[in-house]
Amino acid sequence: MVTKKTWVILLLVLLFGMILTACAPQVEEPVVEEPVVEEVPEVEEPVAEELPTEVRFGVIFISPVEEPWNTAWMQAYNRVVEDPPLGLEVSMTYTENVAPPDAERVLREYAESGNYDILWAHSAFGEAVEVLAPQFPDIAWIYAGSGNEPIGDNAYFADVFIHEPAYLAGMIAGSLTETNKLGAVAAFPFPNVNGPVNAFYDGAKSVNPDIDMSVTYIESWFDPVSGREAATAQIATGVDIIYAERFGPFEAAQEAGILAFGHFLDQHSMAPDVVVASPMALWDANIRNIIQVWWDYTVNGVPYDAPMERIIFSFVEGGSQLSPYHGFADVIPQEVQDMVEETRQQILSGELEIPLRTEAFEQ
Amino acid sequence: MIRIFGYSLEKKPTTSPIMEFVAVLIALLIAFGVSALLIASAGANVAEAFRSLLRGSFGSRSAIAETIIQGTPLILTGLAVTVAFRGQLWNIGAEGQFFAGAMASYLVATSLPELSRVPMVLTIFLAALIAGGVLGAIPAILKVRFGASEVIVTVMLNFVVLFFLSYLLSGPWQDPMSAFLQTSRITETARVSRIITGTRIHIGIIIALISVVVVWFLLFKTTLGYEIRAYGINPIASKYKGIPPLRTIVLTLAISGAIAALAGAGEVVGLHGRLRLDISTGFGFTGIIVALLGRLHPFLVVAAALFMGALWNGSLAMQITTGVPIALAYVIRGVVLVALLAAETLTHYRIRRVCDE
Amino acid sequence: MNNFFQTTIIVGLFASTIRIATPFLFASIGELVTERSGVLNLGIEGILQIGALVGFLITFRTGSHWLGVFGAGFSGIVLGIFMGWMVTTLKLNQTVSGLALNLLAGGIAFYWFRVVFADVGAENLPNLRIFQTARFPILSDIPYIGTIFFRQQWLTYLAFLSVPVVSYFLYRTRVGLQLRCTGENPRAVDMKGLSVAKHQYGALAFGGFMAGVGGSFLTLASSGMFIPEIQAGRGWIAIALVIFGNWIPWRILVVALFFGLIEAVQLTLQALNANVPHQLLLALPYLLTIIALCTAAGRSRSPLHLGLPYKRE
């Protein structure tokens, strides 16, 4: 521990530094304001002299990247890098595990560096984006997730829904179950959590009216040990297929010899013997869209004009899909596979609409 | 004198302030040396990393403002812990008390919307004081009445408070507009944010600095403060002297809880404007480190809190500039902290090789 | 709901209780020995996380679960000795040293994981097959009892075995007596010419070993994967259980099982779609622990010199 005197000295240095910098705000401010003043006329003028060759993403994740929400984004990003739009070289720097109190300073750090064209944040950081987006009008801001309000202008609000593939997964589960009892292990009663869980139930109910389902909330985004115990408790009550909204249930399923469905990603490789299929979120279209928006602004001078609602690419538009069955192609009876395929076509043709129910699960 | 592996640690007869300062510098140098190795091994430019560490903590007006913002709740939780630890009462519950204050401030802001700004803000902080005081008094009463350890009760209450908040946020208090685990924004009259133009510095820092003076006065200039410190130094003796432990324990922990709650209220009123489950980055726990780095003295707690804030923000800036994993920033924070702790001993003790065993 | 299901639920409940209690038991019994020597190690949370990571990494690479467990225990010893260096050699404040250890260990675990699995985030989380549960001839096939007691993880049996072993060590051996003396009256130990520091280092190393193994239970016997902060506050509960168990091995066993039982009840009620806010159910173990603590049995007596550095003079 440090003694009084040292702290006093440190404190003095600190105060001195503050006074020094506080005395010279005139030097600081133009640096921040500059782009605002200069860029405004440039927006009106179309066509930049040289076409950009690269687009640089700064990405701020609210949790570690292994959270499926983030992993799904990274996988989509990698696909976009492989097949880049407009011949651009796509690059990315990310900061993970950013708590909302830190969001504004992290985002500001990204924006001020001038190294990024597109800043992708989580919807929990909406307020920070609201403050910063007008200050950095050349950057295309995008924040994704359920909740929060749209901002407009250069702040785009995006989301991804997987309730349609979750419904299809539910149909398979409803056909395969022997006890007529399904389970789901979920994080919080949260819109993006409830949507697929409810759709999974609806899907199962549509093929099997006797279905019972129990949902356990573990009140953590990230606690596979609790997730596993929650699944084990469900199995003891007779559940024989589990929708694993969180990590953990696969191991319980392996031990008990029952089946499970993944969530958000194709999680088959994590437990090939129990994961029947997974509803997958595909961010590709949203990533390509924001690149296009940024390109139109930078190259063609089209002003940013974010819609006052979430940008969601639906199941029909390729925003989500049900993963392949992998080894379970031989296990799921052909007539079930045909039925799922038929329903899929009905959804794609608009004949069938799967309701998105985001309220907490109720039997 | 203790001997380990042929070395002995001896108390030096005297310590000079210069030596202490030098020890801190050496400790920081060692910490930054270790950090430099880590940064280099991650393939990043070490000089650039340290430049951004400094820039992110003190490099500009806005960086200094952000350091103060980050330090604000830490000053308050640090003070809360200081009061309790001075009385040898191990309050690990500042995290829960932080949220109690945040909840109280939201409750006032929504249930009394007709209040104008000044009475509104005063009521909010008063409500936070009460909420934190009550939550702090619970472990105190259980300790006196049933002999329940305040350590367990405060640790357990942290969990209980968070589950309760989660219940409120997913039901009665949920923002109907967003269906997020958050409340709707509190009314504008309840907000005192951005009190210095161009920065996010908010009312919290004023509350924090007032609290510093109050706590200093309380601990060193009042009878209660004397009782708290006396109980802390020797609980049994102070009982014989006629200081009733019940009153001292309850008051100490209630005051401690109340101060921690101010931090929560400050964050809601000044920074976020709404209540969420994740408005704390472990301020309650970091407050313990702050309090002990600040040697349980209110004024030093301010310096320690600002130092932690600077380290926190600087390491974030470093991560973004160099692109190393953010986990490396956590490691560097830990290394700096351990080195700073070790510096204390090195100023008071010297390690000597002992030849004869 | 018919009778068959009721029975399986109860059996499942008790089997879960024992499993949930296991990591707590490891960490708490280790912490008990540490605290008995007069050192309060608040760094359990960090050691659990490092143990979880090291166990996972070794098993992931070698395929041997037991190697992972030993590696995790060894990493716990290293961290325990590091804690000893801070609190015994440098005589730093124990509370802040423990918290610093948490911060440092948490950062190291997270960073280490990132360095080893650079592609995580773009690919599925790496995971492994958890330990096979134990099977005993005849015993495992006894109805109900077999499922509850004789189909657990081997690590679980080790955790339970540690209770009588540590109890014997503390109360029936010379070193155990010296260790308890160190926590009660270090001066007396010192006067007898015994090293206070060596006892505390030893106790911290043992406590670290147990917490490291407890951490490996999370990755190797429960979830099969590592993620940052996988311990999720379990270290704090373990420390609270030591106090709740009044620094006595057998009572710690009882309170760990009690905590596990409430947790299992909570999960079972949720699985049965009980019509109560699930947050209330989740808070139940913590609330009941507070209440239980206030009953007559809760009156605790800590080692006299707990948390204080021993300085001669």
Coordinates of C-alpha atoms in Angstrom, one line a residue, chain B:
Chain B
M1 CA 11.9 -11.6 12.0
I2 CA 10.6 -14.3 9.6
R3 CA 13.0 -16.5 7.7
I4 CA 12.1 -18.1 4.4
F5 CA 14.5 -20.0 2.3
G6 CA 17.4 -18.3 3.9
Y7 CA 16.1 -14.8 3.5
S8 CA 14.8 -12.7 6.3
L9 CA 12.4 -9.8 6.4
E10 CA 13.1 -7.2 8.9
K11 CA 11.3 -4.0 9.9
K12 CA 13.4 -1.0 9.1
P13 CA 13.8 1.4 11.9
T14 CA 12.5 4.4 10.0
T15 CA 11.0 5.1 6.6
S16 CA 11.5 8.3 4.8
P17 CA 8.8 9.7 2.5
I18 CA 11.3 9.8 -0.4
M19 CA 12.0 6.1 0.1
E20 CA 8.3 5.4 0.0
F21 CA 7.9 7.4 -3.2
V22 CA 10.8 5.6 -4.8
A23 CA 9.4 2.3 -3.7
V24 CA 6.1 3.1 -5.5
L25 CA 7.9 4.2 -8.6
I26 CA 10.0 1.0 -8.6
A27 CA 6.8 -1.1 -8.1
L28 CA 5.1 0.7 -11.0
L29 CA 8.3 0.2 -13.1
I30 CA 8.3 -3.5 -12.4
A31 CA 4.6 -3.7 -13.2
F32 CA 5.1 -1.9 -16.4
G33 CA 8.1 -4.1 -17.2
V34 CA 6.0 -7.2 -16.8
S35 CA 3.2 -5.6 -18.8
A36 CA 5.7 -4.7 -21.5
L37 CA 6.8 -8.3 -21.8
L38 CA 3.2 -9.4 -22.0
I39 CA 2.3 -6.8 -24.7
A40 CA 5.4 -7.7 -26.7
S41 CA 4.5 -11.4 -26.5
A42 CA 1.1 -10.6 -27.8
G43 CA 2.8 -9.1 -30.8
A44 CA 1.8 -5.5 -30.2
N45 CA 4.0 -2.4 -30.2
V46 CA 5.0 -1.7 -26.6
A47 CA 5.7 2.0 -26.9
E48 CA 2.4 2.5 -28.7
A49 CA 0.7 0.5 -26.0
F50 CA 2.1 2.7 -23.2
R51 CA 1.4 5.9 -25.1
S52 CA -2.2 4.9 -25.4
L53 CA -2.4 3.8 -21.8
L54 CA -1.3 7.3 -20.8
R55 CA -3.5 9.0 -23.4
G56 CA -6.5 7.0 -22.3
S57 CA -6.1 7.9 -18.6
F58 CA -4.8 11.5 -18.6
G59 CA -4.0 12.4 -22.2
S60 CA -6.7 14.9 -22.9
R61 CA -9.4 16.9 -21.3
S62 CA -12.0 14.2 -22.1
A63 CA -9.7 11.4 -20.9
I64 CA -9.3 13.1 -17.6
A65 CA -13.0 13.6 -17.4
E66 CA -13.6 9.9 -18.1
T67 CA -11.1 9.0 -15.4
I68 CA -13.0 11.1 -12.9
I69 CA -16.3 9.5 -14.1
Q70 CA -14.9 6.0 -13.7
G71 CA -13.5 7.0 -10.3
T72 CA -16.7 8.6 -9.0
P73 CA -18.6 5.4 -7.9
L74 CA -15.2 4.0 -6.7
I75 CA -14.7 6.9 -4.3
L76 CA -18.1 6.2 -2.8
T77 CA -17.8 2.4 -2.6
G78 CA -14.3 2.9 -1.3
L79 CA -15.6 5.3 1.4
A80 CA -18.3 2.8 2.3
V81 CA -15.8 0.0 2.8
T82 CA -13.5 2.4 4.7
V83 CA -16.1 3.2 7.3
A84 CA -17.0 -0.5 7.8
F85 CA -13.4 -1.8 7.8
R86 CA -12.4 1.0 10.3
G87 CA -14.8 -0.7 12.7
Q88 CA -13.4 -4.2 11.7
L89 CA -16.8 -5.0 10.2
W90 CA -16.2 -6.8 6.9
N91 CA -18.8 -5.4 4.6
I92 CA -18.5 -7.3 1.3
G93 CA -21.9 -6.1 0.3
A94 CA -21.2 -2.7 -1.3
E95 CA -22.2 -4.2 -4.7
G96 CA -25.7 -5.0 -3.4
Q97 CA -25.9 -1.7 -1.6
F98 CA -24.9 0.1 -4.8
F99 CA -27.9 -1.4 -6.5
A100 CA -30.2 -0.7 -3.5
G101 CA -29.3 3.0 -4.1
A102 CA -29.9 2.7 -7.8
M103 CA -33.3 1.1 -7.2
A104 CA -34.3 3.7 -4.6
S105 CA -33.4 6.5 -7.0
Y106 CA -35.5 5.0 -9.8
L107 CA -38.4 4.5 -7.4
V108 CA -38.4 8.1 -6.4
A109 CA -38.0 9.4 -9.9
T110 CA -41.0 7.5 -11.2
S111 CA -43.3 7.8 -8.2
L112 CA -42.9 11.5 -7.6
P113 CA -42.7 12.9 -11.1
E114 CA -44.3 16.2 -10.1
L115 CA -41.3 17.3 -8.0
S116 CA -39.1 20.0 -9.5
R117 CA -35.4 19.4 -10.0
V118 CA -33.9 20.4 -6.7
P119 CA -36.3 18.6 -4.3
M120 CA -36.4 15.7 -6.7
V121 CA -32.6 15.2 -6.7
L122 CA -32.5 15.7 -2.9
T123 CA -35.2 13.2 -2.4
I124 CA -33.5 10.7 -4.6
F125 CA -30.3 10.8 -2.7
L126 CA -32.1 10.8 0.6
A127 CA -34.0 7.7 -0.6
A128 CA -30.8 6.1 -1.6
L129 CA -29.2 6.8 1.8
I130 CA -32.2 5.2 3.4
A131 CA -32.3 2.2 1.1
G132 CA -28.5 1.6 1.5
G133 CA -28.7 2.2 5.2
V134 CA -31.5 -0.4 5.7
L135 CA -29.7 -2.9 3.6
G136 CA -26.5 -2.2 5.5
A137 CA -28.3 -2.5 8.8
I138 CA -29.6 -6.0 8.1
P139 CA -26.3 -7.8 8.5
A140 CA -25.5 -5.6 11.5
I141 CA -28.7 -6.6 13.3
L142 CA -28.3 -10.3 12.4
K143 CA -24.7 -10.1 13.7
V144 CA -25.8 -8.6 17.0
R145 CA -28.9 -10.6 17.5
F146 CA -27.9 -14.0 16.2
G147 CA -24.1 -13.9 15.8
A148 CA -24.4 -14.3 12.1
S149 CA -21.2 -13.3 10.3
E150 CA -21.5 -10.1 8.4
V151 CA -19.2 -11.5 5.7
I152 CA -21.7 -14.2 4.7
V153 CA -24.8 -12.1 5.1
T154 CA -23.4 -9.4 2.9
V155 CA -22.1 -11.8 0.3
M156 CA -25.5 -13.6 0.2
L157 CA -27.4 -10.3 0.1
N158 CA -25.4 -9.3 -3.0
F159 CA -27.0 -12.2 -4.9
V160 CA -30.4 -11.6 -3.4
V161 CA -30.5 -8.0 -4.4
L162 CA -29.4 -8.8 -8.0
F163 CA -32.1 -11.4 -8.3
F164 CA -34.7 -9.0 -6.9
L165 CA -33.6 -6.3 -9.4
S166 CA -33.8 -8.8 -12.2
Y167 CA -37.3 -9.7 -11.1
L168 CA -38.3 -6.0 -11.1
L169 CA -36.7 -5.4 -14.5
S170 CA -38.3 -8.4 -16.2
G171 CA -41.7 -7.5 -14.7
P172 CA -43.1 -4.5 -12.8
W173 CA -40.3 -2.0 -13.8
Q174 CA -39.6 -3.2 -17.3
D175 CA -39.5 -0.5 -19.9
P176 CA -42.7 -1.1 -21.9
M177 CA -41.1 0.5 -25.0
S178 CA -38.1 -1.7 -25.3
A179 CA -38.8 -5.0 -23.6
F180 CA -35.2 -5.0 -22.5
L181 CA -34.1 -5.8 -19.0
Q182 CA -34.1 -2.1 -18.2
T183 CA -36.4 0.5 -16.9
S184 CA -37.6 3.4 -19.1
R185 CA -35.7 6.6 -18.8
I186 CA -36.3 8.6 -15.7
T187 CA -37.8 12.0 -16.0
E188 CA -35.6 14.9 -17.1
T189 CA -36.0 16.7 -13.7
A190 CA -34.4 13.8 -12.0
R191 CA -31.3 13.9 -14.1
V192 CA -28.1 15.8 -13.3
S193 CA -25.7 14.7 -16.0
R194 CA -22.9 16.4 -17.9
I195 CA -22.4 19.3 -15.4
I196 CA -19.2 20.3 -17.2
T197 CA -19.7 21.1 -20.8
G198 CA -18.1 18.7 -23.2
T199 CA -17.7 16.0 -20.6
R200 CA -19.9 13.4 -19.0
I201 CA -18.9 14.4 -15.5
H202 CA -22.1 14.3 -13.5
I203 CA -23.5 15.1 -10.0
G204 CA -21.9 11.9 -8.6
I205 CA -18.5 13.5 -8.2
I206 CA -20.0 16.4 -6.1
I207 CA -21.9 13.8 -3.9
A208 CA -18.6 11.8 -3.7
L209 CA -16.5 14.8 -2.6
I210 CA -19.1 15.9 -0.1
S211 CA -19.1 12.4 1.3
V212 CA -15.3 12.4 1.5
V213 CA -15.4 15.4 3.8
V214 CA -18.4 14.0 5.8
V215 CA -16.7 10.6 6.3
W216 CA -13.5 12.3 7.3
F217 CA -15.3 14.4 9.8
L218 CA -17.4 11.5 11.1
L219 CA -14.4 9.2 11.6
F220 CA -12.0 11.7 13.1
K221 CA -14.0 14.5 14.6
T222 CA -17.1 12.9 16.2
T223 CA -17.8 10.6 19.1
L224 CA -19.4 8.1 16.8
G225 CA -16.2 8.0 14.7
Y226 CA -14.1 7.5 17.8
E227 CA -16.4 4.6 18.8
I228 CA -16.2 3.0 15.4
R229 CA -12.4 3.2 15.4
A230 CA -12.2 2.1 19.0
Y231 CA -14.5 -0.9 18.3
G232 CA -12.3 -1.7 15.3
I233 CA -9.2 -1.6 17.3
N234 CA -10.5 -3.6 20.2
P235 CA -14.1 -4.8 20.3
I236 CA -13.9 -6.3 23.8
A237 CA -12.3 -3.3 25.4
S238 CA -14.7 -0.9 23.9
K239 CA -17.6 -3.0 25.3
Y240 CA -16.1 -2.6 28.8
K241 CA -15.7 1.1 28.2
G242 CA -19.5 1.3 27.8
I243 CA -19.7 1.8 24.1
P244 CA -22.7 -0.4 23.3
P245 CA -21.6 -2.7 20.4
L246 CA -25.2 -2.9 19.1
R247 CA -25.5 0.7 18.4
T248 CA -21.9 1.0 17.0
I249 CA -22.2 -2.0 14.8
V250 CA -25.6 -1.1 13.4
L251 CA -24.6 2.5 12.8
T252 CA -21.3 1.6 11.2
L253 CA -22.8 -0.8 8.7
A254 CA -25.8 1.4 8.0
I255 CA -23.6 4.3 7.2
S256 CA -21.4 2.1 5.1
G257 CA -24.4 0.8 3.2
A258 CA -25.8 4.3 2.8
I259 CA -22.6 5.6 1.2
A260 CA -22.4 2.7 -1.2
A261 CA -26.0 3.4 -2.2
L262 CA -25.1 7.0 -3.1
A263 CA -22.8 5.5 -5.7
G264 CA -25.7 3.7 -7.3
A265 CA -28.0 6.7 -7.2
G266 CA -25.2 8.8 -8.7
E267 CA -24.8 6.5 -11.7
V268 CA -28.5 6.4 -12.4
V269 CA -29.2 10.1 -12.0
G270 CA -25.9 11.3 -13.5
L271 CA -24.8 8.7 -16.1
H272 CA -27.4 6.3 -17.3
G273 CA -30.7 7.9 -16.7
R274 CA -32.3 4.6 -16.2
L275 CA -31.8 1.4 -14.2
R276 CA -30.3 -1.7 -15.7
L277 CA -28.9 -5.0 -14.5
D278 CA -25.4 -4.2 -15.6
I279 CA -24.7 -0.6 -14.5
S280 CA -21.9 -1.8 -12.2
T281 CA -18.6 -3.2 -13.4
G282 CA -18.1 -4.6 -9.9
F283 CA -17.8 -1.2 -8.3
G284 CA -18.6 -2.7 -4.9
F285 CA -15.7 -5.2 -5.0
T286 CA -13.3 -2.7 -6.5
G287 CA -14.3 -0.4 -3.7
I288 CA -12.6 -2.8 -1.3
I289 CA -9.4 -2.6 -3.2
V290 CA -9.7 1.2 -3.3
A291 CA -10.3 1.5 0.4
L292 CA -7.3 -0.6 1.3
L293 CA -5.0 1.0 -1.3
G294 CA -6.1 4.3 0.3
R295 CA -5.1 3.0 3.7
L296 CA -8.7 3.4 5.0
H297 CA -8.3 7.2 4.9
P298 CA -11.0 9.2 3.2
F299 CA -8.7 11.6 1.4
L300 CA -6.4 8.8 0.2
V301 CA -9.4 6.9 -1.0
V302 CA -10.0 9.7 -3.5
A303 CA -6.5 9.3 -4.9
A304 CA -6.8 5.5 -5.0
A305 CA -10.2 5.7 -6.7
L306 CA -8.9 8.1 -9.4
F307 CA -5.8 5.9 -9.8
M308 CA -8.0 2.8 -10.4
G309 CA -10.2 4.8 -12.8
A310 CA -7.2 5.9 -14.7
L311 CA -5.7 2.4 -14.9
W312 CA -9.1 1.1 -16.0
N313 CA -9.6 3.6 -18.8
G314 CA -6.0 3.6 -19.8
S315 CA -6.0 -0.1 -20.3
L316 CA -9.2 0.0 -22.3
A317 CA -7.6 2.6 -24.6
M318 CA -4.5 0.5 -24.9
Q319 CA -6.5 -2.5 -25.9
I320 CA -8.3 -0.6 -28.6
T321 CA -5.2 1.0 -30.0
T322 CA -3.1 -2.1 -30.1
G323 CA -5.8 -4.6 -30.8
V324 CA -4.5 -7.1 -28.2
P325 CA -7.2 -9.1 -26.5
I326 CA -9.0 -7.2 -23.8
A327 CA -8.1 -9.9 -21.3
L328 CA -4.5 -8.6 -21.5
A329 CA -5.8 -5.3 -20.1
Y330 CA -7.3 -7.2 -17.2
V331 CA -3.9 -8.9 -16.6
I332 CA -2.1 -5.6 -16.6
R333 CA -4.6 -4.2 -14.1
G334 CA -3.9 -7.1 -11.8
V335 CA -0.1 -6.9 -12.2
V336 CA -0.1 -3.1 -11.4
L337 CA -2.3 -3.7 -8.4
V338 CA -0.1 -6.5 -6.9
A339 CA 3.1 -4.4 -7.5
L340 CA 1.5 -1.4 -5.8
L341 CA 0.5 -3.5 -2.8
A342 CA 4.0 -5.0 -2.6
A343 CA 5.5 -1.5 -2.6
E344 CA 4.1 -0.9 0.9
T345 CA 6.0 -3.7 2.4
L346 CA 9.2 -2.9 0.7
T347 CA 9.1 0.6 2.2
H348 CA 8.6 -0.8 5.7
Y349 CA 10.7 -3.9 5.5
R350 CA 13.9 -4.9 4.0
I351 CA 14.8 -8.4 2.8
R352 CA 18.2 -9.7 3.9
R353 CA 20.1 -12.8 3.2
V354 CA 20.6 -14.7 6.3
C355 CA 23.7 -16.8 6.3
D356 CA 23.5 -18.7 9.6
E357 CA 20.4 -20.8 10.1

